[in-house]
Coordinates of N, CA and C in Angstrom, one line a residue:
M29 N 6.6 172.4 -218.1 CA 5.4 172.2 -217.2 C 5.3 170.7 -216.8
N30 N 5.6 169.8 -217.7 CA 5.5 168.3 -217.4 C 6.6 168.0 -216.3
E31 N 7.8 168.6 -216.4 CA 8.9 168.3 -215.5 C 8.5 168.8 -214.1
E32 N 7.8 170.0 -214.0 CA 7.4 170.5 -212.7 C 6.4 169.6 -212.1
I33 N 5.4 169.1 -212.9 CA 4.4 168.2 -212.4 C 5.0 166.9 -211.8
K34 N 6.0 166.4 -212.6 CA 6.7 165.2 -212.1 C 7.5 165.5 -210.8
D35 N 8.1 166.6 -210.7 CA 8.9 166.9 -209.5 C 7.9 167.0 -208.3
R36 N 6.7 167.5 -208.5 CA 5.8 167.6 -207.4 C 5.2 166.2 -207.0
L37 N 5.0 165.3 -208.0 CA 4.5 164.0 -207.8 C 5.4 163.1 -207.0
R38 N 6.7 163.2 -207.3 CA 7.7 162.3 -206.7 C 7.5 162.1 -205.2
P39 N 7.5 163.2 -204.4 CA 7.4 163.0 -202.9 C 6.1 162.3 -202.5
H40 N 5.1 162.4 -203.4 CA 3.8 161.9 -203.0 C 3.5 160.5 -203.6
A41 N 4.4 160.0 -204.3 CA 4.1 158.7 -205.0 C 3.8 157.6 -204.0
G42 N 4.5 157.5 -202.9 CA 4.2 156.5 -201.9 C 2.8 156.7 -201.3
K43 N 2.4 158.0 -201.1 CA 1.1 158.2 -200.5 C 0.0 157.8 -201.5
I44 N 0.3 158.0 -202.8 CA -0.7 157.5 -203.8 C -0.9 156.0 -203.7
L45 N 0.2 155.3 -203.6 CA 0.2 153.8 -203.5 C -0.6 153.4 -202.3
L46 N -0.3 154.0 -201.1 CA -1.0 153.6 -199.9 C -2.4 153.9 -199.9
G47 N -2.8 155.1 -200.4 CA -4.1 155.6 -200.4 C -5.0 154.7 -201.4
G48 N -4.4 154.4 -202.5 CA -5.1 153.5 -203.5 C -5.4 152.2 -202.9
T49 N -4.4 151.6 -202.3 CA -4.6 150.3 -201.7 C -5.7 150.3 -200.6
G50 N -5.7 151.3 -199.8 CA -6.8 151.4 -198.8 C -8.2 151.6 -199.4
A51 N -8.2 152.3 -200.5 CA -9.5 152.6 -201.1 C -10.1 151.3 -201.7
L52 N -9.2 150.5 -202.3 CA -9.7 149.2 -202.9 C -10.1 148.2 -201.8
L53 N -9.3 148.2 -200.7 CA -9.7 147.3 -199.6 C -11.0 147.7 -199.0
A54 N -11.2 149.0 -198.8 CA -12.5 149.5 -198.2 C -13.6 149.1 -199.1
L55 N -13.5 149.2 -200.4 CA -14.6 148.8 -201.3 C -14.9 147.3 -201.2
S56 N -13.8 146.5 -201.0 CA -14.1 145.0 -200.9 C -14.8 144.7 -199.6
V57 N -14.4 145.4 -198.5 CA -15.0 145.2 -197.2 C -16.5 145.5 -197.3
V58 N -16.8 146.7 -197.9 CA -18.2 147.1 -198.0 C -19.1 146.1 -198.8
T59 N -18.5 145.7 -199.9 CA -19.2 144.8 -200.8 C -19.5 143.4 -200.1
L60 N -18.4 142.8 -199.6 CA -18.5 141.5 -199.0 C -19.3 141.6 -197.7
G61 N -19.1 142.7 -196.9 CA -19.9 142.8 -195.7 C -21.4 142.9 -195.9
A62 N -21.8 143.6 -197.0 CA -23.2 143.6 -197.3 C -23.7 142.3 -197.7
S63 N -22.9 141.5 -198.4 CA -23.3 140.2 -198.8 C -23.5 139.3 -197.6
L64 N -22.6 139.4 -196.6 CA -22.7 138.6 -195.4 C -23.9 138.9 -194.6
L65 N -24.2 140.2 -194.4 CA -25.3 140.7 -193.6 C -26.6 140.3 -194.2
S66 N -26.6 140.2 -195.5 CA -27.9 139.8 -196.2 C -28.4 138.4 -195.8
D67 N -27.4 137.6 -195.4 CA -27.8 136.2 -194.9 C -28.3 136.2 -193.5
G68 N -28.2 137.4 -192.8 CA -28.8 137.4 -191.5 C -27.7 137.0 -190.4
P69 N -28.1 137.0 -189.2 CA -27.2 136.7 -188.1 C -26.8 135.2 -188.0
A70 N -27.5 134.4 -188.8 CA -27.3 132.9 -188.8 C -26.2 132.6 -189.8
A71 N -25.4 133.6 -190.3 CA -24.4 133.3 -191.2 C -23.4 132.3 -190.6
S72 N -22.9 131.3 -191.2 CA -22.1 130.3 -190.6 C -20.7 130.7 -190.6
D73 N -19.9 130.0 -189.7 CA -18.4 130.3 -189.6 C -17.7 130.1 -190.9
T74 N -18.3 129.1 -191.7 CA -17.7 128.8 -193.0 C -17.8 130.0 -193.9
Q75 N -18.9 130.7 -193.8 CA -19.1 131.9 -194.6 C -18.1 133.0 -194.2
A76 N -17.9 133.1 -192.9 CA -17.0 134.2 -192.3 C -15.6 133.9 -192.8
D77 N -15.2 132.6 -192.7 CA -13.8 132.3 -193.2 C -13.6 132.6 -194.6
A78 N -14.7 132.3 -195.4 CA -14.6 132.6 -196.8 C -14.5 134.1 -197.1
V79 N -15.2 134.9 -196.3 CA -15.1 136.3 -196.4 C -13.6 136.8 -196.1
V80 N -13.1 136.3 -195.0 CA -11.7 136.6 -194.7 C -10.7 136.3 -195.8
H81 N -10.8 135.1 -196.3 CA -9.9 134.7 -197.4 C -10.1 135.5 -198.6
K82 N -11.4 135.9 -198.9 CA -11.7 136.7 -200.0 C -11.0 138.1 -199.9
L83 N -11.2 138.7 -198.7 CA -10.6 140.0 -198.4 C -9.0 139.9 -198.5
E84 N -8.4 138.9 -198.0 CA -7.0 138.8 -198.1 C -6.6 138.7 -199.6
G85 N -7.3 137.9 -200.3 CA -7.0 137.8 -201.8 C -7.2 139.1 -202.5
D86 N -8.3 139.8 -202.2 CA -8.5 141.1 -202.8 C -7.4 142.1 -202.4
L87 N -7.0 142.1 -201.2 CA -5.9 143.0 -200.7 C -4.6 142.7 -201.4
G88 N -4.3 141.4 -201.6 CA -3.0 141.1 -202.3 C -3.1 141.5 -203.7
D89 N -4.2 141.3 -204.4 CA -4.4 141.7 -205.8 C -4.3 143.2 -205.9
A90 N -4.9 143.9 -205.0 CA -4.9 145.4 -205.0 C -3.4 145.9 -204.8
Q91 N -2.7 145.3 -203.9 CA -1.3 145.8 -203.6 C -0.5 145.5 -204.8
A92 N -0.6 144.3 -205.5 CA 0.2 144.0 -206.6 C -0.1 145.0 -207.8
K93 N -1.4 145.2 -208.0 CA -1.8 146.1 -209.1 C -1.3 147.5 -208.9
L94 N -1.4 148.1 -207.6 CA -1.0 149.4 -207.4 C 0.5 149.5 -207.3
A95 N 1.2 148.4 -206.9 CA 2.7 148.4 -206.9 C 3.2 148.6 -208.3
A96 N 2.5 147.9 -209.3 CA 2.9 148.0 -210.7 C 2.6 149.4 -211.2
Q97 N 1.5 150.0 -210.8 CA 1.2 151.4 -211.2 C 2.3 152.3 -210.6
H98 N 2.6 152.1 -209.3 CA 3.6 152.9 -208.6 C 5.0 152.8 -209.3
T99 N 5.4 151.6 -209.7 CA 6.6 151.5 -210.5 C 6.6 152.2 -211.8
A100 N 5.5 152.1 -212.5 CA 5.3 152.8 -213.8 C 5.4 154.3 -213.6
L101 N 4.8 154.8 -212.5 CA 4.8 156.2 -212.2 C 6.2 156.7 -212.0
L102 N 6.9 156.0 -211.1 CA 8.3 156.4 -210.8 C 9.2 156.4 -212.0
A103 N 8.9 155.4 -212.9 CA 9.7 155.3 -214.2 C 9.6 156.5 -215.0
Q104 N 8.4 157.2 -214.9 CA 8.2 158.4 -215.7 C 8.7 159.6 -215.1
L105 N 9.0 159.6 -213.8 CA 9.6 160.7 -213.1 C 11.1 160.9 -213.3
P106 N 11.6 162.1 -213.3 CA 13.0 162.3 -213.5 C 13.9 161.7 -212.4
G107 N 14.8 160.8 -212.8 CA 15.7 160.2 -211.9 C 17.0 161.0 -211.8
M108 N 17.9 160.6 -210.9 CA 19.2 161.3 -210.7 C 20.3 160.5 -211.3
D109 N 21.0 161.2 -212.2 CA 22.1 160.6 -212.9 C 23.3 160.6 -212.0
V110 N 23.7 159.4 -211.4 CA 24.7 159.3 -210.4 C 26.1 159.6 -211.0
E111 N 26.3 159.2 -212.3 CA 27.6 159.4 -212.9 C 27.7 160.9 -213.2
R112 N 26.7 161.6 -213.5 CA 26.7 163.0 -213.7 C 27.0 163.8 -212.4
V113 N 26.4 163.3 -211.3 CA 26.7 163.9 -210.0 C 28.1 163.8 -209.6
N114 N 28.7 162.7 -209.9 CA 30.1 162.5 -209.6 C 31.0 163.4 -210.4
R115 N 30.7 163.6 -211.7 CA 31.4 164.5 -212.5 C 31.2 166.0 -212.0
D116 N 30.0 166.3 -211.7 CA 29.7 167.7 -211.2 C 30.4 168.0 -209.9
R117 N 30.5 167.0 -209.1 CA 31.3 167.2 -207.8 C 32.8 167.4 -208.1
A118 N 33.3 166.7 -209.0 CA 34.7 166.9 -209.4 C 34.9 168.3 -210.0
T119 N 33.9 168.8 -210.7 CA 33.9 170.2 -211.2 C 33.9 171.2 -210.1
G120 N 33.0 171.0 -209.1 CA 33.0 171.9 -208.0 C 34.3 171.9 -207.2
R121 N 34.9 170.8 -207.1 CA 36.2 170.7 -206.3 C 37.2 171.5 -207.1
S122 N 37.3 171.4 -208.4 CA 38.2 172.2 -209.2 C 38.0 173.7 -209.1
L123 N 36.7 174.1 -209.1 CA 36.4 175.5 -209.0 C 36.9 176.0 -207.6
L124 N 36.6 175.3 -206.6 CA 37.0 175.7 -205.3 C 38.6 175.8 -205.2
L125 N 39.3 174.9 -205.7 CA 40.7 175.0 -205.7 C 41.3 176.1 -206.5
S126 N 40.6 176.4 -207.6 CA 41.0 177.6 -208.4 C 40.9 178.9 -207.7
L127 N 39.7 179.0 -207.0 CA 39.4 180.2 -206.2 C 40.4 180.4 -205.0
T128 N 40.6 179.4 -204.3 CA 41.4 179.5 -203.1 C 42.9 179.5 -203.3
D129 N 43.3 179.1 -204.5 CA 44.7 179.0 -204.8 C 45.3 180.5 -204.9
S130 N 44.4 181.4 -205.0 CA 44.9 182.8 -205.0 C 45.6 183.3 -203.7
S131 N 45.5 182.5 -202.7 CA 46.1 182.8 -201.4 C 47.6 182.8 -201.5
A132 N 48.1 181.9 -202.4 CA 49.6 181.8 -202.6 C 50.1 182.6 -203.8
S133 N 49.2 183.4 -204.4 CA 49.6 184.1 -205.6 C 50.3 185.4 -205.3
T134 N 51.1 185.9 -206.2 CA 51.8 187.2 -206.0 C 51.0 188.2 -206.8
R135 N 49.9 187.8 -207.4 CA 49.0 188.8 -208.2 C 48.3 189.7 -207.3
T136 N 47.9 190.8 -207.8 CA 47.0 191.7 -207.0 C 45.6 191.2 -207.1
V137 N 44.7 191.8 -206.3 CA 43.3 191.4 -206.4 C 42.8 191.7 -207.7
K138 N 43.1 192.8 -208.3 CA 42.6 193.1 -209.6 C 43.0 192.1 -210.7
K139 N 44.3 191.8 -210.6 CA 44.8 190.8 -211.6 C 44.1 189.4 -211.4
Q140 N 43.9 189.1 -210.2 CA 43.2 187.8 -209.9 C 41.8 187.8 -210.4
Q141 N 41.1 189.0 -210.3 CA 39.7 189.1 -210.8 C 39.7 189.0 -212.3
V142 N 40.7 189.6 -212.9 CA 40.7 189.6 -214.4 C 41.0 188.1 -214.9
L143 N 41.9 187.5 -214.2 CA 42.2 186.1 -214.6 C 41.0 185.2 -214.4
L144 N 40.3 185.2 -213.3 CA 39.1 184.4 -213.1 C 38.0 184.8 -214.1
D145 N 37.8 186.0 -214.3 CA 36.8 186.5 -215.2 C 37.0 186.0 -216.6
A146 N 38.2 185.9 -217.1 CA 38.6 185.4 -218.4 C 38.4 183.9 -218.5
R147 N 38.7 183.2 -217.3 CA 38.7 181.8 -217.3 C 37.2 181.2 -217.3
Y148 N 36.4 181.8 -216.5 CA 35.0 181.3 -216.3 C 34.0 182.2 -216.8
G149 N 33.3 181.8 -217.8 CA 32.2 182.6 -218.5 C 31.0 182.9 -217.6
F150 N 30.8 182.0 -216.6 CA 29.6 182.3 -215.8 C 29.8 183.3 -214.7
L151 N 31.1 183.8 -214.6 CA 31.3 184.9 -213.6 C 31.2 186.2 -214.4
D152 N 30.0 186.8 -214.3 CA 29.8 188.1 -215.0 C 30.0 189.3 -214.0
H153 N 29.6 190.5 -214.5 CA 29.9 191.7 -213.7 C 29.0 191.7 -212.4
K154 N 28.0 190.8 -212.4 CA 27.1 190.8 -211.2 C 27.6 189.8 -210.1
S155 N 28.6 189.0 -210.5 CA 29.1 187.9 -209.6 C 29.8 188.4 -208.4
R156 N 29.3 188.0 -207.2 CA 29.9 188.4 -206.0 C 31.2 187.6 -205.7
V157 N 31.4 186.5 -206.5 CA 32.6 185.7 -206.4 C 33.8 186.6 -206.6
L158 N 33.7 187.5 -207.7 CA 34.8 188.3 -208.0 C 34.9 189.6 -207.1
T159 N 33.7 190.2 -206.8 CA 33.8 191.4 -206.1 C 33.8 191.3 -204.6
E160 N 33.4 190.1 -204.1 CA 33.4 190.0 -202.6 C 34.3 188.8 -202.1
F161 N 34.2 187.6 -202.7 CA 34.9 186.5 -202.2 C 36.4 186.7 -202.4
V162 N 36.8 186.9 -203.7 CA 38.2 187.0 -204.0 C 39.0 188.1 -203.2
P163 N 38.5 189.3 -203.1 CA 39.2 190.3 -202.2 C 39.2 189.8 -200.7
D164 N 38.1 189.3 -200.2 CA 38.1 188.9 -198.8 C 39.1 187.7 -198.6
W165 N 39.1 186.8 -199.5 CA 40.0 185.6 -199.3 C 41.4 186.0 -199.4
M166 N 41.8 186.8 -200.4 CA 43.2 187.2 -200.5 C 43.6 188.1 -199.4
T167 N 42.7 188.9 -198.8 CA 43.1 189.7 -197.7 C 43.3 188.8 -196.4
A168 N 42.4 187.9 -196.2 CA 42.5 187.1 -195.0 C 43.7 186.1 -195.0
S169 N 44.0 185.7 -196.2 CA 45.2 184.8 -196.3 C 46.5 185.5 -196.5
G170 N 46.5 186.8 -196.6 CA 47.7 187.5 -196.7 C 48.3 187.7 -198.1
A171 N 47.5 187.3 -199.1 CA 47.9 187.4 -200.5 C 48.1 188.8 -201.0
T172 N 47.3 189.7 -200.4 CA 47.4 191.1 -200.8 C 48.7 191.8 -200.5
K173 N 49.5 191.1 -199.6 CA 50.8 191.6 -199.2 C 51.9 190.8 -199.8
G174 N 51.6 190.1 -200.9 CA 52.5 189.2 -201.6 C 52.0 187.8 -201.4
A175 N 52.8 186.8 -201.7 CA 52.3 185.4 -201.6 C 52.0 185.2 -200.1
G176 N 50.7 184.8 -199.9 CA 50.2 184.6 -198.5 C 50.3 183.1 -198.1
M177 N 49.5 182.8 -197.1 CA 49.5 181.5 -196.6 C 48.9 180.5 -197.6
T178 N 49.6 179.4 -197.7 CA 49.1 178.3 -198.6 C 48.2 177.4 -197.9
Y179 N 47.1 177.0 -198.5 CA 46.2 176.1 -197.8 C 46.0 174.8 -198.7
T180 N 45.8 173.7 -197.9 CA 45.5 172.5 -198.6 C 44.1 172.0 -198.3
L181 N 43.4 171.4 -199.2 CA 42.0 171.0 -199.0 C 42.0 169.8 -198.1
A182 N 41.4 170.0 -196.9 CA 41.4 168.9 -195.9 C 40.1 168.2 -195.9
D183 N 39.0 168.8 -196.2 CA 37.7 168.2 -196.1 C 36.8 168.9 -197.1
L184 N 35.9 168.1 -197.8 CA 35.0 168.7 -198.7 C 33.7 167.9 -198.8
D185 N 32.6 168.5 -198.6 CA 31.3 167.9 -198.7 C 30.4 168.6 -199.7
I186 N 30.1 167.9 -200.8 CA 29.2 168.5 -201.8 C 28.0 167.7 -201.9
D187 N 26.8 168.3 -201.8 CA 25.6 167.6 -201.9 C 24.7 168.2 -202.9
V188 N 23.9 167.3 -203.6 CA 22.9 167.8 -204.5 C 21.8 168.5 -203.7
S189 N 21.5 169.8 -204.1 CA 20.5 170.6 -203.4 C 19.2 170.6 -204.1
R190 N 19.3 170.4 -205.5 CA 18.0 170.5 -206.3 C 18.3 169.9 -207.6
V191 N 17.2 169.2 -208.1 CA 17.2 168.7 -209.5 C 16.0 169.2 -210.1
Q192 N 16.1 170.1 -211.1 CA 15.0 170.6 -211.8 C 15.2 170.4 -213.3
G193 N 14.5 169.4 -213.8 CA 14.7 169.0 -215.2 C 16.1 168.5 -215.5
L194 N 16.8 169.1 -216.4 CA 18.2 168.7 -216.7 C 19.2 169.6 -216.0
N195 N 18.7 170.5 -215.1 CA 19.6 171.3 -214.3 C 19.8 170.8 -212.9
Y196 N 21.1 170.7 -212.5 CA 21.4 170.2 -211.1 C 22.0 171.3 -210.4
S197 N 21.7 171.5 -209.1 CA 22.3 172.5 -208.2 C 22.9 171.8 -207.0
Y198 N 24.0 172.4 -206.5 CA 24.8 171.7 -205.5 C 25.2 172.8 -204.4
T199 N 25.4 172.3 -203.2 CA 25.9 173.1 -202.1 C 27.1 172.3 -201.5
G200 N 28.2 173.1 -201.2 CA 29.4 172.5 -200.7 C 29.9 173.3 -199.6
V201 N 30.6 172.6 -198.7 CA 31.3 173.2 -197.5 C 32.7 172.5 -197.5
A202 N 33.8 173.4 -197.5 CA 35.1 172.9 -197.6 C 35.9 173.4 -196.4
R203 N 36.8 172.6 -195.8 CA 37.7 173.0 -194.8 C 39.1 173.0 -195.4
L204 N 39.8 174.2 -195.4 CA 41.2 174.3 -195.9 C 42.1 174.5 -194.7
D205 N 43.1 173.6 -194.6 CA 44.1 173.7 -193.5 C 45.3 174.5 -194.0
P206 N 45.9 175.3 -193.2 CA 47.1 176.0 -193.5 C 48.3 175.0 -193.6
V207 N 49.2 175.3 -194.6 CA 50.4 174.5 -194.7 C 51.5 175.2 -194.0
R208 N 52.0 174.5 -193.0 CA 53.1 175.1 -192.1 C 54.4 174.5 -192.5
V209 N 55.4 175.3 -192.7 CA 56.7 174.9 -193.0 C 57.6 175.2 -191.8
G210 N 58.1 174.1 -191.2 CA 58.8 174.3 -189.9 C 57.9 174.3 -188.7
P211 N 58.4 174.1 -187.5 CA 57.6 173.9 -186.3 C 56.9 175.2 -185.9
D212 N 57.6 176.4 -186.2 CA 57.1 177.6 -185.6 C 56.5 178.6 -186.6
Q213 N 56.7 178.3 -187.9 CA 56.3 179.3 -188.9 C 54.8 179.3 -189.1
N214 N 54.2 180.4 -189.1 CA 52.8 180.6 -189.3 C 51.9 179.8 -188.4
S215 N 52.4 179.6 -187.2 CA 51.7 178.7 -186.2 C 50.4 179.3 -185.8
A216 N 50.2 180.6 -186.0 CA 48.9 181.2 -185.5 C 47.8 181.0 -186.6
A217 N 48.1 180.5 -187.8 CA 47.1 180.4 -188.8 C 46.1 179.3 -188.5
K218 N 44.9 179.5 -188.8 CA 43.8 178.6 -188.5 C 43.2 178.1 -189.8
S219 N 42.5 177.0 -189.6 CA 41.8 176.5 -190.8 C 40.7 177.5 -191.3
E220 N 40.5 177.5 -192.6 CA 39.4 178.3 -193.1 C 38.3 177.5 -193.7
F221 N 37.1 178.0 -193.7 CA 36.0 177.3 -194.2 C 35.3 178.1 -195.3
V222 N 35.0 177.4 -196.4 CA 34.4 178.1 -197.6 C 33.1 177.4 -197.9
V223 N 32.0 178.1 -198.0 CA 30.7 177.6 -198.4 C 30.4 178.1 -199.8
F224 N 29.9 177.2 -200.7 CA 29.7 177.6 -202.0 C 28.5 176.8 -202.6
T225 N 27.9 177.4 -203.6 CA 26.8 176.8 -204.3 C 27.0 177.0 -205.8
Y226 N 26.6 176.0 -206.6 CA 26.8 176.1 -208.0 C 25.7 175.2 -208.7
A227 N 25.5 175.5 -210.0 CA 24.6 174.8 -210.8 C 25.2 174.4 -212.1
T228 N 24.8 173.2 -212.7 CA 25.3 172.8 -214.0 C 24.1 172.4 -214.9
S229 N 24.4 172.5 -216.2 CA 23.5 172.1 -217.2 C 23.7 170.6 -217.6
Q230 N 23.0 170.1 -218.5 CA 23.1 168.7 -218.9 C 24.5 168.3 -219.3
D231 N 25.2 169.1 -220.0 CA 26.5 168.7 -220.5 C 27.6 169.0 -219.5
G232 N 27.2 169.4 -218.3 CA 28.2 169.6 -217.2 C 28.7 171.0 -217.1
T233 N 28.3 171.9 -218.0 CA 28.7 173.2 -217.9 C 28.2 173.9 -216.7
V234 N 29.1 174.6 -216.0 CA 28.6 175.4 -214.8 C 27.9 176.6 -215.3
T235 N 26.7 176.8 -214.7 CA 25.9 178.0 -215.1 C 25.9 179.1 -214.1
S236 N 26.2 178.8 -212.9 CA 26.2 179.8 -211.8 C 27.1 179.3 -210.7
L237 N 27.7 180.3 -209.9 CA 28.5 180.0 -208.8 C 28.4 181.1 -207.8
D238 N 28.3 180.7 -206.5 CA 28.3 181.7 -205.5 C 29.1 181.1 -204.3
T239 N 29.9 181.9 -203.7 CA 30.7 181.4 -202.6 C 31.1 182.5 -201.6
Y240 N 31.4 182.1 -200.4 CA 31.8 183.0 -199.4 C 32.7 182.3 -198.3
R241 N 33.6 183.1 -197.7 CA 34.4 182.6 -196.7 C 33.6 182.7 -195.4
A242 N 33.6 181.7 -194.6 CA 32.8 181.7 -193.3 C 33.4 182.7 -192.4
S243 N 32.5 183.4 -191.7 CA 32.9 184.4 -190.7 C 33.6 183.7 -189.5
S244 N 34.2 184.5 -188.7 CA 35.0 184.0 -187.5 C 34.1 183.1 -186.6
Q245 N 32.9 183.6 -186.4 CA 32.0 182.8 -185.5 C 31.6 181.5 -186.1
T246 N 31.3 181.5 -187.4 CA 30.9 180.3 -188.1 C 32.1 179.4 -188.2
R247 N 33.3 180.0 -188.5 CA 34.5 179.2 -188.6 C 34.8 178.5 -187.3
D248 N 34.6 179.1 -186.2 CA 34.9 178.5 -184.9 C 33.9 177.4 -184.6
A249 N 32.6 177.6 -185.0 CA 31.6 176.5 -184.8 C 31.9 175.3 -185.7
L250 N 32.3 175.5 -186.9 CA 32.7 174.4 -187.8 C 34.0 173.8 -187.4
A251 N 34.9 174.6 -186.9 CA 36.2 174.0 -186.4 C 35.9 173.1 -185.2
A252 N 35.0 173.6 -184.3 CA 34.7 172.8 -183.1 C 34.1 171.5 -183.5
A253 N 33.2 171.5 -184.5 CA 32.6 170.3 -184.9 C 33.6 169.3 -185.5
S254 N 34.7 169.8 -186.1 CA 35.7 169.0 -186.7 C 36.8 168.7 -185.7
G255 N 36.7 169.1 -184.5 CA 37.7 168.8 -183.4 C 38.8 169.8 -183.3
E256 N 38.8 170.9 -184.0 CA 39.9 171.9 -184.0 C 39.6 172.9 -182.9
Q257 N 40.6 173.5 -182.3 CA 40.5 174.5 -181.2 C 40.0 175.8 -181.9
P258 N 39.1 176.5 -181.3 CA 38.7 177.8 -181.8 C 39.8 178.8 -181.7
S259 N 39.6 179.8 -182.6 CA 40.6 180.9 -182.6 C 40.5 181.8 -181.4
P260 N 41.6 182.3 -180.8 CA 41.5 183.1 -179.6 C 40.8 184.4 -179.9
K261 N 40.0 184.9 -179.0 CA 39.2 186.2 -179.1 C 40.2 187.3 -178.9
P262 N 40.1 188.4 -179.7 CA 40.9 189.5 -179.5 C 40.7 190.2 -178.1
T263 N 41.7 190.7 -177.5 CA 41.6 191.4 -176.2 C 41.8 192.9 -176.4
G264 N 41.4 193.6 -175.4 CA 41.6 195.1 -175.4 C 40.5 195.8 -176.1

């Protein structure tokens, strides 16, 4: 419960600081304004200058006090462990390479499913990684007909999507380029894009993974954004 409260407070911490400063300043204005008016319209310029200086001093004191409170508040909120994020990103990259390496495998889809199921404990019987992604990827890359097209990781972007207590979640997009041997071999092969999400616990253990191969339409949009020519549309 405390972690949830802290998560909700973080985006509003700046507003708390600004609002508190305004409230204290308004109080000073009311107090000093009342004092000035009590002297009547004949209040001297000297008094007015003194009021201005007093307000400026009160504002500075209020900002300093609330800044200290703001710093203390942020110190109590959960921060992001940069070193852990870097380790988790490396883990995500390894997972991606393990899944897409099946394109060059001579194993059947079933054998690949069994292999991955035994290797990763977070892939249970409900995981679509095994039942959807692996068959789709192996079919698209030609692995179901023997060793298919080999791909190399050309671009990878992994971002933190959520921090909830000690659990971190990530979203990644990868571009895999076909490896061509010789000038004409497999020249029709296009880059593939894979989108995936995963979560880790405090010790870096992956607790969930979901991934899919981008559709042709999405693939062409991502390819265009990266400067690659879109795949030709089928005729007939």
